[in-house]
Short mmCIF file of C-alpha atoms in Angstrom, two decimals:
data_model
loop_
_atom_site.label_atom_id
_atom_site.label_comp_id
_atom_site.label_asym_id
_atom_site.label_seq_id
_atom_site.Cartn_x
_atom_site.Cartn_y
_atom_site.Cartn_z
CA UNK A 1 95.73 131.32 34.09
CA UNK A 2 96.37 128.21 36.58
CA UNK A 3 94.00 125.72 37.06
CA UNK A 4 93.40 123.73 40.55
CA UNK A 5 95.26 120.97 38.96
CA UNK A 6 98.24 123.35 38.52
CA UNK A 7 98.39 124.35 42.35
CA UNK A 8 100.00 122.63 45.32
CA UNK A 9 97.88 120.83 47.05
CA UNK A 10 96.40 121.15 50.19
CA UNK A 11 95.75 118.72 52.92
CA UNK A 12 94.33 115.66 50.73
CA UNK A 13 96.34 113.38 52.69
CA UNK A 14 94.85 114.10 56.22
CA UNK A 15 91.61 112.65 57.97
CA UNK A 16 91.50 115.16 60.56
CA UNK A 17 92.94 118.05 60.50
CA UNK A 18 94.91 117.06 64.04
CA UNK A 19 96.83 114.06 65.41
CA UNK A 20 93.89 111.97 65.97
CA UNK A 21 94.42 108.48 64.80
CA UNK A 22 90.73 106.48 63.92
CA UNK A 23 91.10 104.43 66.99
CA UNK A 24 90.75 107.30 69.12
CA UNK A 25 88.41 109.15 67.28
CA UNK A 26 86.20 106.46 67.43
CA UNK A 27 86.16 106.19 71.02
CA UNK A 28 85.08 109.71 71.30
CA UNK A 29 82.46 109.13 68.70
CA UNK A 30 81.67 106.37 71.35
CA UNK A 31 81.37 108.36 74.98
CA UNK A 32 79.68 111.21 72.31
CA UNK A 33 77.00 108.84 70.71
CA UNK A 34 76.07 107.03 74.50
CA UNK A 35 74.77 110.44 75.49
CA UNK A 36 72.78 110.28 72.53
CA UNK A 37 72.78 114.18 72.07
CA UNK A 38 70.38 115.68 69.06
CA UNK A 39 72.49 118.65 68.18
CA UNK A 40 76.20 118.84 67.77
CA UNK A 41 77.89 121.96 66.99
CA UNK A 42 81.63 121.76 66.24
CA UNK A 43 83.65 124.87 66.57
CA UNK A 44 86.36 125.32 63.60
CA UNK A 45 84.97 122.39 62.25
CA UNK A 46 86.89 122.38 59.12
CA UNK A 47 85.95 119.87 56.62
CA UNK A 48 84.07 118.36 59.80
CA UNK A 49 85.13 114.87 59.47
CA UNK A 50 84.51 114.21 63.60
CA UNK A 51 81.17 115.96 63.28
CA UNK A 52 79.84 113.36 60.69
CA UNK A 53 80.82 110.66 62.33
CA UNK A 54 78.98 111.32 65.58
CA UNK A 55 75.93 112.06 63.26
CA UNK A 56 76.61 109.06 61.46
CA UNK A 57 76.29 107.52 64.98
CA UNK A 58 73.17 109.16 66.49
CA UNK A 59 70.91 108.13 63.72
CA UNK A 60 67.92 111.72 63.27
CA UNK A 61 70.87 113.73 65.02
CA UNK A 62 71.37 117.50 63.26
CA UNK A 63 74.78 119.14 63.12
CA UNK A 64 76.26 123.19 62.72
CA UNK A 65 79.67 123.19 61.89
CA UNK A 66 81.58 126.54 61.82
CA UNK A 67 84.55 127.91 60.01
CA UNK A 68 85.90 130.64 58.12
CA UNK A 69 87.81 128.49 55.91
CA UNK A 70 85.34 128.23 51.97
CA UNK A 71 87.49 125.25 50.21
CA UNK A 72 87.62 123.07 53.55
CA UNK A 73 83.83 123.64 54.11
CA UNK A 74 83.01 122.47 50.78
CA UNK A 75 84.98 119.51 50.54
CA UNK A 76 82.89 119.00 54.30
CA UNK A 77 79.66 119.46 52.04
CA UNK A 78 80.65 116.41 49.41
CA UNK A 79 81.72 114.88 52.46
CA UNK A 80 79.17 114.86 53.56
CA UNK A 81 76.65 114.52 50.41
CA UNK A 82 78.46 111.04 49.87
CA UNK A 83 77.45 110.28 53.52
CA UNK A 84 73.53 110.90 52.65
CA UNK A 85 74.08 113.72 55.92
CA UNK A 86 73.53 116.60 53.68
CA UNK A 87 70.08 117.08 55.00
CA UNK A 88 71.18 116.68 58.87
CA UNK A 89 73.82 118.93 58.38
CA UNK A 90 74.91 122.84 57.94
CA UNK A 91 78.70 123.96 57.71
CA UNK A 92 78.76 127.90 57.41
CA UNK A 93 81.15 130.39 56.25
CA UNK A 94 81.10 132.65 59.38
CA UNK A 95 82.78 133.70 62.51
CA UNK A 96 82.86 132.01 65.76
CA UNK A 97 83.34 134.62 68.37
CA UNK A 98 80.50 135.47 70.54
CA UNK A 99 77.91 132.74 68.16
CA UNK A 100 74.15 132.28 68.99
CA UNK A 101 73.89 129.07 67.34
CA UNK A 102 74.42 127.35 70.52
CA UNK A 103 73.10 125.90 72.95
CA UNK A 104 73.60 122.47 71.57
CA UNK A 105 73.69 118.76 73.27
CA UNK A 106 77.37 117.71 72.24
CA UNK A 107 80.22 120.73 71.01
CA UNK A 108 83.17 119.87 69.20
CA UNK A 109 86.55 122.01 68.92
CA UNK A 110 89.17 120.34 68.78
CA UNK A 111 92.30 122.48 67.76
CA UNK A 112 89.71 125.74 67.05
CA UNK A 113 89.86 127.46 70.30
CA UNK A 114 91.02 131.17 68.62
CA UNK A 115 87.72 130.99 67.02
CA UNK A 116 86.14 131.94 70.43
CA UNK A 117 88.92 134.75 71.29
CA UNK A 118 88.84 137.90 70.27
CA UNK A 119 91.90 138.07 67.56
CA UNK A 120 93.71 141.49 69.61
CA UNK A 121 93.93 139.56 72.63
CA UNK A 122 96.37 136.66 73.66
CA UNK A 123 95.01 133.31 73.42
CA UNK A 124 93.24 132.27 76.59
CA UNK A 125 91.98 128.92 76.93
CA UNK A 126 90.27 129.76 80.09
CA UNK A 127 87.98 132.43 77.63
CA UNK A 128 87.56 129.37 75.67
CA UNK A 129 86.62 127.07 78.00
CA UNK A 130 83.72 129.64 79.29
CA UNK A 131 82.42 130.54 75.98
CA UNK A 132 81.95 126.36 75.27
CA UNK A 133 80.32 126.13 78.66
CA UNK A 134 77.62 129.01 77.47
CA UNK A 135 77.10 126.96 73.88
CA UNK A 136 76.62 123.57 75.80
CA UNK A 137 73.26 122.16 77.30
CA UNK A 138 72.86 121.25 80.74
CA UNK A 139 73.81 117.24 80.45
CA UNK A 140 75.37 117.93 77.40
CA UNK A 141 79.30 116.82 76.08
CA UNK A 142 82.11 118.93 75.46
CA UNK A 143 84.67 117.39 73.45
CA UNK A 144 88.11 119.94 73.40
CA UNK A 145 91.37 119.43 71.73
CA UNK A 146 93.59 121.77 73.47
CA UNK A 147 97.75 122.38 73.48
CA UNK A 148 99.60 121.81 76.05
CA UNK A 149 103.22 121.78 77.31
CA UNK A 150 104.70 118.12 78.10
CA UNK A 151 107.35 120.36 80.22
CA UNK A 152 108.70 123.86 79.50
CA UNK A 153 109.91 124.49 75.80
CA UNK A 154 113.69 125.84 76.08
CA UNK A 155 114.64 128.94 74.27
CA UNK A 156 116.37 126.92 71.65
CA UNK A 157 112.64 124.79 71.00
CA UNK A 158 110.90 127.99 71.27
CA UNK A 159 113.25 130.14 68.98
CA UNK A 160 112.62 127.36 66.65
CA UNK A 161 108.66 127.17 66.77
CA UNK A 162 106.25 129.31 64.97
CA UNK A 163 107.05 133.24 65.33
CA UNK A 164 106.69 134.80 67.96
CA UNK A 165 106.63 131.57 70.13
CA UNK A 166 106.87 131.91 74.19
CA UNK A 167 106.69 129.66 77.11
CA UNK A 168 103.11 131.33 77.76
CA UNK A 169 101.63 130.03 74.74
CA UNK A 170 100.52 126.72 76.65
CA UNK A 171 100.01 125.82 79.73
CA UNK A 172 101.05 122.33 81.10
CA UNK A 173 97.65 119.70 81.61
CA UNK A 174 97.02 119.88 85.27
CA UNK A 175 96.58 123.54 85.43
CA UNK A 176 94.73 123.30 81.91
CA UNK A 177 92.54 120.35 83.48
CA UNK A 178 92.02 123.27 86.78
CA UNK A 179 90.71 125.45 84.09
CA UNK A 180 88.06 123.15 82.86
CA UNK A 181 87.03 122.72 86.25
CA UNK A 182 87.02 126.53 87.25
CA UNK A 183 84.98 127.18 84.39
CA UNK A 184 82.33 124.62 85.04
CA UNK A 185 82.82 121.15 84.13
CA UNK A 186 83.33 117.67 85.42
CA UNK A 187 86.38 116.53 83.28
CA UNK A 188 84.84 112.95 82.33
CA UNK A 189 87.81 112.07 80.33
CA UNK A 190 90.86 113.52 79.71
CA UNK A 191 93.64 111.94 76.74
CA UNK A 192 96.80 112.78 74.85
CA UNK A 193 97.37 112.62 71.12
CA UNK A 194 100.57 109.71 71.07
CA UNK A 195 103.78 110.57 69.21
CA UNK A 196 102.47 108.35 66.77
CA UNK A 197 99.43 110.62 65.99
CA UNK A 198 101.61 113.10 65.84
CA UNK A 199 104.26 111.76 63.39
CA UNK A 200 101.15 110.58 60.97
CA UNK A 201 99.59 114.05 61.54
CA UNK A 202 102.81 116.50 60.19
CA UNK A 203 103.73 114.04 57.53
CA UNK A 204 99.96 114.08 56.51
CA UNK A 205 100.35 117.36 56.57
CA UNK A 206 102.69 118.38 53.67
CA UNK A 207 102.71 114.86 52.36
CA UNK A 208 100.86 115.76 48.76
CA UNK A 209 102.74 119.12 48.75
CA UNK A 210 106.37 117.09 49.20
CA UNK A 211 105.35 115.40 46.20
CA UNK A 212 104.45 118.18 44.17
CA UNK A 213 107.54 119.67 45.19
CA UNK A 214 108.96 116.82 43.66
CA UNK A 215 107.58 116.85 39.67
CA UNK A 216 107.15 120.62 39.97
CA UNK A 217 110.44 122.19 40.77
CA UNK A 218 110.40 125.15 38.29
CA UNK A 219 106.94 125.90 39.10
CA UNK A 220 105.91 129.69 39.47
CA UNK A 221 104.78 128.67 42.79
CA UNK A 222 107.88 126.22 43.99
CA UNK A 223 109.94 128.48 45.54
CA UNK A 224 107.47 129.74 47.70
CA UNK A 225 105.60 126.51 48.53
CA UNK A 226 109.68 125.41 49.57
CA UNK A 227 109.93 127.91 51.71
CA UNK A 228 106.55 127.48 53.49
CA UNK A 229 106.73 123.49 53.48
CA UNK A 230 110.47 123.80 54.97
CA UNK A 231 109.68 125.80 57.43
CA UNK A 232 106.52 123.82 58.67
CA UNK A 233 108.58 120.90 59.06
CA UNK A 234 111.52 123.11 60.73
CA UNK A 235 108.91 124.30 63.22
CA UNK A 236 107.85 120.58 64.30
CA UNK A 237 110.97 118.87 64.03
CA UNK A 238 113.12 121.18 65.91
CA UNK A 239 110.66 123.16 68.40
CA UNK A 240 107.95 121.76 69.26
CA UNK A 241 107.94 117.70 68.61
CA UNK A 242 107.46 115.98 72.02
CA UNK A 243 106.97 119.57 73.81
CA UNK A 244 103.78 120.30 72.63
CA UNK A 245 101.09 117.96 73.24
CA UNK A 246 97.12 117.57 72.25
CA UNK A 247 94.44 116.68 75.11
CA UNK A 248 91.50 115.58 74.28
CA UNK A 249 89.09 116.32 77.29
CA UNK A 250 85.86 115.36 77.41
CA UNK A 251 83.88 117.10 79.68
CA UNK A 252 80.10 117.60 81.38
CA UNK A 253 78.77 120.50 82.37
CA UNK A 254 78.41 120.78 86.40
CA UNK A 255 75.18 121.48 87.52
CA UNK A 256 75.56 125.43 88.49
CA UNK A 257 74.88 126.34 92.14
#
């Protein structure tokens, strides 16, 4: 029976599960900390790295992270324990769809908007934004990491992306920001991942697995692992590289009239 050490590694080279640099993360955390949130909710938290950094920056604050990946959550609990934050954060294995875990003073949702959408319906960032508006307290902050097109993708690029990719999968940045305003937010800060951040993420996403494949070419799992990472790499390099962006928007709920 295979042990964990026999299996292809997973995401061990990544600090954040997305194209997010240390410098940008630090600025995002500083802006959130300036608002002194007492409670922080992280939707699709993974191992909760940004959530933990916010808690470290705001003494006495508490956080809840939701995700359905038990392995990532276990990693996050270990990180929290090592930083002395275990008593201030809960990392919970459950769906965020229709969650009653809010409202919170700060809500994080980085590349995890699908967790707030009905999986039986097409992905809709408008639905995500209205859910985030429901989950944040008046005067609070939302940090949303959401995909957008830098430009309209060509048919050739779409064919190289994920299965079933089409131009309607994302908006361009202007219409995405307009949706945030329509959902009841004012966009206090708008930024997007750089090419360097994307390259760091894409290479880091596969780095440990590529090293494993190089020394385990005949492992029973090697063929399917090789096929998977080759497909992922081609999807980026031949498909969405320089076409798909990630916007990081710090949003403030507008007073309702």
